[in-house]
XYZ file of C-alpha atoms in Angstrom:
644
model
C 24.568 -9.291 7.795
C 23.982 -10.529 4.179
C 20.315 -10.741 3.368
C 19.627 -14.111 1.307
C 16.289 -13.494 -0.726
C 16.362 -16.951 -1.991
C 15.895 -16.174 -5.747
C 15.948 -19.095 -7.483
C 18.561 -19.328 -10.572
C 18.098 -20.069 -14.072
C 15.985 -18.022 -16.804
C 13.400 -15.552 -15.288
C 10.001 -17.819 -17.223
C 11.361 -20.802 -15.360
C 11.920 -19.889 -11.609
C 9.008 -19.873 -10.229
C 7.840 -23.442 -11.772
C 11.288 -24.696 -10.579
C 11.209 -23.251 -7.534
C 7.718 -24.646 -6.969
C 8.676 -28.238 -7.929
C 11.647 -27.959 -5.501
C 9.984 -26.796 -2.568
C 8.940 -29.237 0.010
C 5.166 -30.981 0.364
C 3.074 -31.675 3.611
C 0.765 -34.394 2.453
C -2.800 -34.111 3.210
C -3.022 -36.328 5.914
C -0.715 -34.487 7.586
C -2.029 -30.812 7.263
C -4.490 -30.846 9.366
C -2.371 -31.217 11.665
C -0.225 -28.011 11.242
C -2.222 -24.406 13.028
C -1.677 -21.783 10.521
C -1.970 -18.073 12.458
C -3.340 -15.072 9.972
C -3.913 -11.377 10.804
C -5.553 -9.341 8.407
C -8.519 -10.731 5.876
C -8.119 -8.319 3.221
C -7.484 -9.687 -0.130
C -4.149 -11.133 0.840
C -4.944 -12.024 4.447
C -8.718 -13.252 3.289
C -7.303 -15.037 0.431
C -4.534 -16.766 1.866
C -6.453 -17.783 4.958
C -9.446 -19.440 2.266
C -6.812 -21.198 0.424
C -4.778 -22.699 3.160
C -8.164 -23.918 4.699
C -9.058 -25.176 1.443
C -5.757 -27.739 1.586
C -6.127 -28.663 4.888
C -5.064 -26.445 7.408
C -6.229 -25.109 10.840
C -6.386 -21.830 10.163
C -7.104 -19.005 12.734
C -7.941 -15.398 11.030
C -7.937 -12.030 12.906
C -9.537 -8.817 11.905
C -10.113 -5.927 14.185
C -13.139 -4.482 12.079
C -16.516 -6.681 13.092
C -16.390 -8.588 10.141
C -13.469 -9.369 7.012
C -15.692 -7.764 4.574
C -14.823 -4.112 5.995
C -10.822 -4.824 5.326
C -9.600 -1.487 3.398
C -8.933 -3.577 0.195
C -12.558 -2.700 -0.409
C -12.127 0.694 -1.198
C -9.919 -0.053 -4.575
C -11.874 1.561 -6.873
C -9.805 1.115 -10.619
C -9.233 -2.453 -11.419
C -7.289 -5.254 -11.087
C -3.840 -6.045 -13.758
C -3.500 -8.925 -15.292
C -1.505 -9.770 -18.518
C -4.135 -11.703 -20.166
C -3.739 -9.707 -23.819
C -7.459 -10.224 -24.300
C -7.294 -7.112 -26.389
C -4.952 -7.697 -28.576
C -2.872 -4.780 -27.995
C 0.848 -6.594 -27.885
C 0.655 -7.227 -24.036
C 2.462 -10.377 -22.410
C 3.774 -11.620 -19.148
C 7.383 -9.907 -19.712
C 5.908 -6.605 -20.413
C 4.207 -6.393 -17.821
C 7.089 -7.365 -16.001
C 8.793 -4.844 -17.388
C 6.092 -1.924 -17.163
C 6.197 -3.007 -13.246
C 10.323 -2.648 -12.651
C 10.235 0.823 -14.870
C 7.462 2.144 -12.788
C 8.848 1.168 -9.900
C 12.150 3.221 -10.930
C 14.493 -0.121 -11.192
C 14.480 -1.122 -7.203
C 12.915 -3.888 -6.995
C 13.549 -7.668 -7.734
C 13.661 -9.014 -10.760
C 12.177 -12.373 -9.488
C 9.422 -11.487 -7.641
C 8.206 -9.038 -10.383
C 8.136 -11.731 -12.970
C 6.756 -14.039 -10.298
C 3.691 -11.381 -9.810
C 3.437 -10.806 -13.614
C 3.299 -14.946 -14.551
C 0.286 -15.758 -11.889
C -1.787 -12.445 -12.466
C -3.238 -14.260 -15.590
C -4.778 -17.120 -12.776
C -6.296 -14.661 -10.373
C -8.582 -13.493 -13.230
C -9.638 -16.975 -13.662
C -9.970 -17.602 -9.820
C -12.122 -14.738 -9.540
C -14.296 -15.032 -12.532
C -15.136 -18.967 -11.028
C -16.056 -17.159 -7.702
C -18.372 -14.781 -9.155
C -16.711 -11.722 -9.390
C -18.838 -9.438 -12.110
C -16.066 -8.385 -13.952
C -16.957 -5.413 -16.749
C -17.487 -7.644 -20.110
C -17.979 -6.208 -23.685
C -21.061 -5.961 -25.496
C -20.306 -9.324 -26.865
C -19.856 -11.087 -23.142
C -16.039 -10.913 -22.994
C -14.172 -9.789 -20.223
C -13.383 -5.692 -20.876
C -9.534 -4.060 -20.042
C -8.930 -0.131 -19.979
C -5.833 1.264 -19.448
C -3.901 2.431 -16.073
C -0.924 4.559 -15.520
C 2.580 3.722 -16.775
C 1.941 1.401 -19.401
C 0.381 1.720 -22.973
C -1.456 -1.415 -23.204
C -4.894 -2.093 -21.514
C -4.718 -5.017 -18.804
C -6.769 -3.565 -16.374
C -9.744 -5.861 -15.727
C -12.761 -4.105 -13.518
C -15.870 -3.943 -11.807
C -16.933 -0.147 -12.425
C -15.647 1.973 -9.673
C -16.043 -1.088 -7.142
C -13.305 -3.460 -8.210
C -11.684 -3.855 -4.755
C -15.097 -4.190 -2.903
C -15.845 -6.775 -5.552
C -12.358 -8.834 -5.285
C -12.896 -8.868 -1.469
C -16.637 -10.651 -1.817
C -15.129 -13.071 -3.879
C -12.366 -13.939 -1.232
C -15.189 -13.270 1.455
C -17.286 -15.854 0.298
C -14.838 -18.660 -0.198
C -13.242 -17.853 3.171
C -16.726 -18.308 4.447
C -17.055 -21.547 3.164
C -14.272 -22.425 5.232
C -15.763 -20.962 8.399
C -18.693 -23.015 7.773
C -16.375 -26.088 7.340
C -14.771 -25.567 10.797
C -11.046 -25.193 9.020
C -11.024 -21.230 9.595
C -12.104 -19.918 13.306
C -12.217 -16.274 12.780
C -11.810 -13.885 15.903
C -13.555 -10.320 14.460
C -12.773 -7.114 16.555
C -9.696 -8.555 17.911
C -6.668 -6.555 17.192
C -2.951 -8.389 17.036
C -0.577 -6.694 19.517
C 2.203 -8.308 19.383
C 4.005 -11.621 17.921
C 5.398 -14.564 19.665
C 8.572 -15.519 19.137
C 10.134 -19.405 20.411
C 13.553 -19.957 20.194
C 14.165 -17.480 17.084
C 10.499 -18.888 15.506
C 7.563 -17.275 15.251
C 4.763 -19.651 17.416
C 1.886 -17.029 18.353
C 0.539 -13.990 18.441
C -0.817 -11.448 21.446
C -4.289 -9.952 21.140
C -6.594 -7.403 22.655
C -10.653 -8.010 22.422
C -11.923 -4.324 21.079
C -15.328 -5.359 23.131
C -14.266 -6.907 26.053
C -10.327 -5.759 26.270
C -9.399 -9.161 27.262
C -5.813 -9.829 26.410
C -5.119 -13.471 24.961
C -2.447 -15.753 23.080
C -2.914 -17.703 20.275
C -0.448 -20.035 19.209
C 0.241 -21.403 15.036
C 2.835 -23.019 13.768
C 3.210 -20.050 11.456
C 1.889 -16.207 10.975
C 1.050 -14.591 8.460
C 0.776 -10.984 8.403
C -1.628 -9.484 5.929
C -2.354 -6.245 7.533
C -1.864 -3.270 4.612
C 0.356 -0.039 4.891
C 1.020 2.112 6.769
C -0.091 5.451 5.208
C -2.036 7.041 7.973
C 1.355 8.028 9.307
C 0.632 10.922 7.170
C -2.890 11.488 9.549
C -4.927 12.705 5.933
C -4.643 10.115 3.854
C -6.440 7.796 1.308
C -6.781 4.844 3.889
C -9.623 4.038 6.083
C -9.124 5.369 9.552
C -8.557 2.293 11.273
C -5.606 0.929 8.823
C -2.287 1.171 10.989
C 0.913 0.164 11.272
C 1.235 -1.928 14.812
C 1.410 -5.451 13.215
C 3.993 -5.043 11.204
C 6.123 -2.667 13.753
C 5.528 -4.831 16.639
C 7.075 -7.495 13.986
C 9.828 -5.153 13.509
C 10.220 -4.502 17.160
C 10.533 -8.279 17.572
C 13.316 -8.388 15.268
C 11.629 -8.786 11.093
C 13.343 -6.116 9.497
C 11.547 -2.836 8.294
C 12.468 -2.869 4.010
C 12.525 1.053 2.760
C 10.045 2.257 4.952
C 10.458 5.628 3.022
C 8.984 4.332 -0.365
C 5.914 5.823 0.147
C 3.318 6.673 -2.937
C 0.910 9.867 -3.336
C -1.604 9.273 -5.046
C -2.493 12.444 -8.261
C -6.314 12.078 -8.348
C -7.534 12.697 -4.849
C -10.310 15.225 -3.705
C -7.941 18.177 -2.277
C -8.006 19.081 1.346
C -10.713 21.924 2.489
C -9.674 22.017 6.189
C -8.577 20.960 9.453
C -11.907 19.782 10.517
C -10.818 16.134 7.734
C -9.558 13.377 9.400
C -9.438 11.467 5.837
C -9.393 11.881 2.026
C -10.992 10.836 -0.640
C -9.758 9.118 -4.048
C -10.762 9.665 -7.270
C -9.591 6.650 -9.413
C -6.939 6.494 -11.784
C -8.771 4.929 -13.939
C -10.612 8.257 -14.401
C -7.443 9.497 -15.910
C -8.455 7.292 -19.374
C -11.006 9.880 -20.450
C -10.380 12.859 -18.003
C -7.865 15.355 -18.872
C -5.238 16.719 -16.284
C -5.258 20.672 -16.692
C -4.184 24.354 -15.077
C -4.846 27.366 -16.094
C -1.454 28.340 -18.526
C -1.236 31.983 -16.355
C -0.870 33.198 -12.846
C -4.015 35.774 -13.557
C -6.267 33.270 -15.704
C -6.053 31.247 -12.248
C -6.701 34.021 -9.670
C -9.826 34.847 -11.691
C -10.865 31.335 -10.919
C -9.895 30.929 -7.497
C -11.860 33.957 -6.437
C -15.072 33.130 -8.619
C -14.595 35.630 -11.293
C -14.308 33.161 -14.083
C -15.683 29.628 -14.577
C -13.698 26.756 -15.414
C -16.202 26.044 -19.008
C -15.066 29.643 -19.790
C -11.721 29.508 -20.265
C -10.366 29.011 -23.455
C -8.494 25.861 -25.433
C -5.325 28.560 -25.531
C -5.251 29.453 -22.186
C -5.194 25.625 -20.857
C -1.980 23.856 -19.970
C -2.920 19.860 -20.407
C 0.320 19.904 -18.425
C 0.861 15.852 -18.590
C -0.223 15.724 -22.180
C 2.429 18.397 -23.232
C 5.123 17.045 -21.264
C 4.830 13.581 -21.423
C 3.316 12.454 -25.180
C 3.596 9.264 -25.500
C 2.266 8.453 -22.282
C -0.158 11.692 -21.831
C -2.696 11.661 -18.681
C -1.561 8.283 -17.766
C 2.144 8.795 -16.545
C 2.537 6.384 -13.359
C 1.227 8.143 -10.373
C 4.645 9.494 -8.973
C 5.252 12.064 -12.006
C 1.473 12.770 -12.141
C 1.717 13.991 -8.340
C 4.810 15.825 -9.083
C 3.760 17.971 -11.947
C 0.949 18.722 -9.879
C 2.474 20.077 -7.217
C 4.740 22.004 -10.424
C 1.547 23.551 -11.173
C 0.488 24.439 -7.598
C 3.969 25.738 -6.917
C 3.728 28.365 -9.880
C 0.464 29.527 -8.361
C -1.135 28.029 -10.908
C -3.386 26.222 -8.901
C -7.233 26.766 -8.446
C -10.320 26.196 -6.457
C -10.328 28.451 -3.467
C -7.437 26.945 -1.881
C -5.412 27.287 -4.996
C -4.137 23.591 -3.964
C -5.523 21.805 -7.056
C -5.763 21.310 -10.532
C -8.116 20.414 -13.051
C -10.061 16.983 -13.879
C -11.823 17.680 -17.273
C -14.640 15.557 -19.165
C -15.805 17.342 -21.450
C -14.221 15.806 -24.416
C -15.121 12.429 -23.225
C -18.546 13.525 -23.041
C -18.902 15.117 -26.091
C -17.011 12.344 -28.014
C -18.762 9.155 -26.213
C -22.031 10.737 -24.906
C -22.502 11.335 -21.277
C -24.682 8.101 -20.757
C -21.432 6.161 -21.714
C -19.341 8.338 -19.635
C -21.756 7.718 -16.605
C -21.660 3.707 -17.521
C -17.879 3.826 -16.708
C -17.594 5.813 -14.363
C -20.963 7.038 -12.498
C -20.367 6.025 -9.180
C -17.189 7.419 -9.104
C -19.045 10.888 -10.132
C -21.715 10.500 -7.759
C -19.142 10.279 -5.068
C -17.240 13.516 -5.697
C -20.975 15.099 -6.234
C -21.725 14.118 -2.699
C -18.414 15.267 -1.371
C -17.692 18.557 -2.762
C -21.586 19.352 -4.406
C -19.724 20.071 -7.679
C -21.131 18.237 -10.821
C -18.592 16.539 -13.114
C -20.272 16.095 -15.980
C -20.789 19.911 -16.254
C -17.540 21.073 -14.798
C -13.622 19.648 -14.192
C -13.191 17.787 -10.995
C -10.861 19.499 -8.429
C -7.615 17.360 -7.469
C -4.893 16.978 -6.154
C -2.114 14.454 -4.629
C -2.637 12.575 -1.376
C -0.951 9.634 0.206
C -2.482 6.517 -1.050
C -0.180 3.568 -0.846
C 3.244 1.970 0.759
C 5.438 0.287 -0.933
C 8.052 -0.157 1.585
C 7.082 -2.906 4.847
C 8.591 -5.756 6.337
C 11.227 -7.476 4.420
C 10.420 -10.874 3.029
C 12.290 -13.194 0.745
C 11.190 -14.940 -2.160
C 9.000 -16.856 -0.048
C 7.016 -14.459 1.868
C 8.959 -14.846 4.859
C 10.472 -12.429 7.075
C 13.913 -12.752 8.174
C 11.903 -14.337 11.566
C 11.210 -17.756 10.374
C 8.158 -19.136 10.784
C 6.449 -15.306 10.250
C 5.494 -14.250 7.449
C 4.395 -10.923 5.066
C 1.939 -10.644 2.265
C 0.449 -7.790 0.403
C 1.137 -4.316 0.945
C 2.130 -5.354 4.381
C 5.187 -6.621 2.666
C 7.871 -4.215 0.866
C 8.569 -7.131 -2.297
C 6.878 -5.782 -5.759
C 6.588 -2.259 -6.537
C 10.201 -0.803 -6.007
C 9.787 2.710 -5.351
C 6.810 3.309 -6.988
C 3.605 1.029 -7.745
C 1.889 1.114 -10.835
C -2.090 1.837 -10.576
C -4.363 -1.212 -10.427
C -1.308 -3.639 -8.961
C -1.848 -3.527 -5.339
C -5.486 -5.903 -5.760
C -2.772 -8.272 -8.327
C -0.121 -8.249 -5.444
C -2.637 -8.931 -2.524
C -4.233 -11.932 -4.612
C -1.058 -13.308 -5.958
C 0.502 -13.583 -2.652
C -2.474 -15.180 -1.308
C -3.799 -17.278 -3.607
C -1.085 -18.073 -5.766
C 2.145 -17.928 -3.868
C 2.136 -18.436 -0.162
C 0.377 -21.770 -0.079
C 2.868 -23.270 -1.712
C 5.681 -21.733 0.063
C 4.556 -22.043 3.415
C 4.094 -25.861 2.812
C 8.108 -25.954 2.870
C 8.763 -24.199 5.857
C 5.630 -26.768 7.751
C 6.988 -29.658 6.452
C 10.617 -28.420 7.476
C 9.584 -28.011 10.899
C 7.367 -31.064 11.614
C 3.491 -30.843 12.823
C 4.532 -30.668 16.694
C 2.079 -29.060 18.715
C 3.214 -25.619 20.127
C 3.914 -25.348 23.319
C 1.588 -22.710 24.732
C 3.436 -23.294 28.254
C 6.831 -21.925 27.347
C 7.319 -18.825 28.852
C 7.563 -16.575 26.031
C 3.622 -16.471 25.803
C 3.342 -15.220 29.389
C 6.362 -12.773 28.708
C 4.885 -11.309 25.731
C 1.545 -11.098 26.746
C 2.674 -9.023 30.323
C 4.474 -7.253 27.721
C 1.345 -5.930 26.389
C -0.250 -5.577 29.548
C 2.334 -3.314 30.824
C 2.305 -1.580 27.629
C -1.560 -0.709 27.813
C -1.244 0.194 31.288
C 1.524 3.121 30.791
C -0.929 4.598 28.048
C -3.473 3.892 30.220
C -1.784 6.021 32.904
C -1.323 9.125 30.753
C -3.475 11.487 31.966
C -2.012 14.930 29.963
C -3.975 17.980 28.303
C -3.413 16.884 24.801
C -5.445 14.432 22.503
C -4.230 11.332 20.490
C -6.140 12.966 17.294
C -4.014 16.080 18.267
C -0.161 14.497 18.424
C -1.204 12.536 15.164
C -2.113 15.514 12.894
C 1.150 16.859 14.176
C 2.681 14.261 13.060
C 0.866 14.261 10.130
C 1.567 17.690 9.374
C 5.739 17.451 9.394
C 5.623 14.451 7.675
C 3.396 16.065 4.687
C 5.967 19.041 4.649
C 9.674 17.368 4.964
C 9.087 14.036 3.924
C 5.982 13.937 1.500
C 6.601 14.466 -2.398
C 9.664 16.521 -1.980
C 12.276 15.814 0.537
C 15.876 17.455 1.271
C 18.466 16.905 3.474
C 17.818 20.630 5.603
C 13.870 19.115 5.347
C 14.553 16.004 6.602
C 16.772 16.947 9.064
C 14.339 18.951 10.914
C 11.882 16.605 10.913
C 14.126 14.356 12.424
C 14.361 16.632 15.238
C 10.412 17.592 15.309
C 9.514 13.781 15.742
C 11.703 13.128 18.009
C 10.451 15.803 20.100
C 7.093 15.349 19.314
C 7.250 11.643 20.757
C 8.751 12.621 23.811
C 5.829 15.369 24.421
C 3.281 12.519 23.526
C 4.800 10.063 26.639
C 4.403 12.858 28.596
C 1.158 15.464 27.957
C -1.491 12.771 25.581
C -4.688 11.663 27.316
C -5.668 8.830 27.281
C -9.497 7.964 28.696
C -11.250 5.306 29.816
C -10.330 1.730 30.926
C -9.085 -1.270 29.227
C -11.727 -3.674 30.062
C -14.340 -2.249 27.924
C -14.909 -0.968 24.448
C -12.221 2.014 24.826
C -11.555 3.895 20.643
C -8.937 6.082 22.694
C -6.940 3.416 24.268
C -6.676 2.014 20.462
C -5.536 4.582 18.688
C -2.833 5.862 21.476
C -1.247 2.523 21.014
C -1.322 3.129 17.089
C -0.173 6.509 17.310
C 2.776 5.999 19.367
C 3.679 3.171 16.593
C 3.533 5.773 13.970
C 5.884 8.150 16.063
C 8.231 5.885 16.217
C 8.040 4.393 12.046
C 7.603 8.336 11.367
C 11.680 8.388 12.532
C 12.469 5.387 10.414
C 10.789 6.537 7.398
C 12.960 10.202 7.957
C 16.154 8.104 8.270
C 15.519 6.052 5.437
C 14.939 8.690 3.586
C 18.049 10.724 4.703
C 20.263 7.860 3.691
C 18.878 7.354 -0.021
C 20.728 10.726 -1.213
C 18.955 10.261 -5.059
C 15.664 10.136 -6.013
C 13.783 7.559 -7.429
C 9.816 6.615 -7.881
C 8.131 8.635 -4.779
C 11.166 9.374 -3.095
C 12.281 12.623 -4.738
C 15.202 14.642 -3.155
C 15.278 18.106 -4.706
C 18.863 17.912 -4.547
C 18.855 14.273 -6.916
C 16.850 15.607 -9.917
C 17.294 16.183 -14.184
C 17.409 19.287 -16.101
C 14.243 18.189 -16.977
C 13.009 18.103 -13.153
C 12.422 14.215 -13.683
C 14.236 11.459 -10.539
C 17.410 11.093 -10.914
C 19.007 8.120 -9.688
C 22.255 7.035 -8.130
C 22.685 3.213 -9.369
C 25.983 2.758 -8.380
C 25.197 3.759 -4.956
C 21.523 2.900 -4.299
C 20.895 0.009 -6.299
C 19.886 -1.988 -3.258
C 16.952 -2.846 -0.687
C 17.366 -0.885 2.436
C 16.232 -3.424 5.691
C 16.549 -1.647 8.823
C 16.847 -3.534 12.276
C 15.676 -2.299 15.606
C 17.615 -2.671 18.614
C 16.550 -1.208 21.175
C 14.241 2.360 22.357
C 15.738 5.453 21.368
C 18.792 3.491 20.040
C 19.615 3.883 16.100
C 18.388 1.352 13.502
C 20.957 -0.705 11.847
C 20.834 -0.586 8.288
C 21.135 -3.854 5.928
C 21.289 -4.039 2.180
C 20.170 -6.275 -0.302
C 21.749 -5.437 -3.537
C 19.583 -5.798 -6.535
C 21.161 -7.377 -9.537
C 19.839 -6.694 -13.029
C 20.051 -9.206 -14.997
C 17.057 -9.269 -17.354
C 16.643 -5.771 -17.489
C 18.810 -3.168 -18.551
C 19.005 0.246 -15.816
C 18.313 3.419 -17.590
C 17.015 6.801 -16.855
C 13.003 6.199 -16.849
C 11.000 8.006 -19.749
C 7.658 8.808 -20.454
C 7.464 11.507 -22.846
């Protein structure tokens, strides 16, 4: 099957304005009466459901937390990209179109990328108007620092709080449209399942988290905004409740699943301390502007400090490795996150790690605060500190933070074309629900840019051309593929509801956790893979048989929830293996041992890999089929990515 991604042709500065101008209009008369499904109201979902409200549509948003302002977009700490060159500092649209594609080791699209670069300079606008208290200069302008993988500043932010800031912003003006009557939002109601007519998506299946009622709610179109799908890992950055069943009952409905193995671990995380964590903690990247990354430069300078015999103050300039700086000069501590994680795992590896686990490195202020002053230090970054103080009951400003890698962010998810949509028509993807922007590694501070630009900036005007394609009929709740896909769920609740085993739902997903940490995590080989191939598998089979699953459906029932989440990630955990198996090179976050440089850097296979890997499910325990979009280069030149 050859996947079109509708790329418009013609120089990369004009295709989006083109492709705008040649995309088809519903005129306002006639929106109101098209039903517009979304699912999801973080940044993307939040701020496309606000906008298409805004021009006229009947929009209907779904959130399974008790109210859009808990979406996990509110726990982006950094800041926000945005090629506005306020500082003067030689940034522009192109580069960071270009910073994007090298950071995202050359697989993704060209189009999109630009696309994302071109309208990042109109979300800062959008959310200055809205309110959003953006960092500013002594003098009252906007302030940029600097995040990994680029060596301009562009970031724009809101201390430590950027994401929870962004998301007020879209929280407010989707309000406005709830007040208005053009957005009926249905809180604590979590999407099941998708509806799909005649080859279109026309609905979606629910389940009420208070009342377990099981409904269908028909649109003309749905939009998926519903995040990654990192808590495969079980520990990870991501609130507890973020999951994958959207998108894979999407998948399972026929939208293909785009390289669900792109997966990004995050370098600044507070390290684990036990099995009693069912969640981690991030430290921001943007710490990385004044902290330096260090480990002790011997084996016996870092047993001393593991065991308490020497303090991290006390050891010496000489017998420091600043690991990134040395390595990577031109770049230093702010290498994109993939080779930060990497090198710290180098360091760990050579039992050069510390803190009483040995699993970490080094976090270190002390410059900063001797050069700016800690109240300046604390101005930047104080809530940040406050938060590790509260965690760990370790002071930063008088010694190095612990950290260490942790899965943060996906950048594979449902394939989409240059419109948002899915190969489904009528369904679409936005965000980090999507696979489109980042390649194989995102940059730091471009997953709040993505969310937005999707949302605000690109799907209301693409979805217009798909409405006005298909005419403002009403749906036909009657046809028979809402009562088939709603049993559907029914019967699928039921069987989980019948499992009656010895084992928790908490308990199969730290196993799954765990083998996906060791074989498929920052470093991957075949042998690795392999077995984990084989663990999952039997690990899913064991979880059909011997979970537990308590209480009843008709009632407020957190087990019953995440069984049906779990047994999603069982099955994506296989996909993501396969995926991975297949790419035999490394590249971003994927890195197979055997596909490496001298140097120890990814080494990619363009002649072989240069493509988009979209996987389509047939059928339980049957093999995906794999589709590829080849990538073509046109703008850019592939080479071997550097940042030393």
């Amino acid at each position: 099957m050859s996947l079109d991604a509708k790329i418009p042709q013609g120089p990369l500065a004009e295709k989006w304005s083109k492709h705008k101008f040649n995309l088809k209009l519903v005129n306002p008369a006639n929106k109101r009466k098209y039903d517009v499904i979304v699912v999801g109201t973080g940044l993307a979902g939040g701020a496309a459901a606000a906008s298409l409200a805004e021009l006229g549509y009947n929009v209907k948003a779904f959130c399974f937390q008790d109210s859009p302002r808990r979406a996990h977009s509110i726990a982006a700490q950094g800041g926000i990209n945005a090629a506005k060159n306020y500082q003067n500092d030689g940034d522009s649209v192109y580069r960071l179109f270009y910073d994007t594609i090298k950071g995202g080791d050359y697989r993704a699209r060209e189009g999109n990328v630009y696309r994302l670069a071109e309208v990042s300079v109109n979300i800062i606008d959008q959310c200055v108007a809205q309110g959003v208290p953006f960092a500013r200069e002594y003098g009252g302008l906007l302030d940029n620092r600097s995040f990994g993988g680029s060596q301009v500043s562009r970031t724009f932010y809101a201390r430590g709080q950027t994401g929870q800031q962004l998301l007020l912003g879209a929280y407010s003006a989707l309000n406005r449209q709830i007040h208005l009557g053009k957005v009926k939002m249905y809180t604590r109601t979590e999407m099941l399942d998708v509806v799909v007519v005649d080859g279109q998506a026309k609905g979606i299946v629910t389940r009420n988290l208070i009342t377990g009622e099981i409904e269908t709610h028909s649109g003309h179109a749905v939009l998926l905004g519903t995040g990654g799908y990192g808590n495969v890992f079980y520990l990870s950055t991501n609130a507890m409740g973020s999951n994958v069943t959207a998108a894979w009952r999407a998948h399972k409905r026929g939208a293909f699943f785009a390289n669900p193995c792109f997966t990004q671990i995050h370098p600044t995380c507070i390290p684990v301390t036990g099995d009693h964590q069912s969640k981690l903690t991030l430290m921001s990247e943007s710490l990385r502007n004044d902290g330096r990354v260090w480990a002790p430069k011997t084996v016996e300078t870092a047993e001393k400090l593991r065991k308490g015999q020497l303090k991290a103050a006390d050891v010496k300039e000489d017998d420091r490795d600043y690991f990134l700086e040395r390595k990577y000069p031109s770049f230093g501590n702010l290498v994109p996150r993939d080779v930060a994680s990497r090198n710290a795992k180098e360091m760990v590896d050579d039992n050069r790690g510390v803190g009483a686990s040995g699993i970490a490195v080094f976090l270190d202020f002390a410059d900063a605060i001797n050069r700016l002053g800690k109240d300046a230090v604390a101005a930047k970054y104080g809530n940040l500190f406050d938060m590790y103080y509260q965690i760990t009951n370790e002071d930063p400003y008088t010694q190095p933070m612990r950290i260490y890698p942790a899965v943060h962010y996906t950048m594979g998810g449902l394939w989409v074309d240059y419109n948002l949509s899915t190969n489904i028509p009528g369904l679409y993807a936005l965000g980090e629900c999507n696979f489109s922007d980042h390649g194989a590694n995102r940059l730091g501070a471009s997953a709040l840019m993505q969310g937005l630009a999707d949302g605000y900036f690109v799907i209301p005007y693409t979805l217009g051309d798909y409405l006005a394609t298909i005419g403002p009929k009403p749906v036909d709740t009657n046809h028979p593929a809402f009562a088939k896909t709603k049993q559907e769920t029914v019967d699928r609740i039921n069987k989980l509801l019948s499992l009656k085993g010895t084992r928790t739902v908490d308990d199969y997903h730290r196993s799954l956790g765990h083998i996906m940490w060791e074989y498929c995590g920052m470093a991957r080989t075949e042998e690795g893979l392999t077995k984990a191939k084989g663990l999952i598998s039997d690990l899913r089979a064991d979880f059909w048989k011997n979970v537990i699953v308590v209480g009843e459906n008709d009632e407020i029932n957190p087990a019953l929830e995440k069984a049906g989440r779990v047994a999603d990630f069982l099955e994506l955990g296989e996909l993501m293996v396969d995926d991975a198996l297949m790419r035999r090179e490394s590249c971003g976050g994927h890195f197979r041992l055997e596909s490496q440089t001298p140097e120890g850097e990814a080494l990619r296979d363009d002649d072989n890999f240069a493509f988009v890997a979209a996987w389509e499910y047939k059928a339980d325990n049957q093999p995906e089929v794999l589709h590829k979009e080849v990538l073509d280069f046109e703008f850019v030149h592939l080479t071997q990515r550097s940042y030393k």
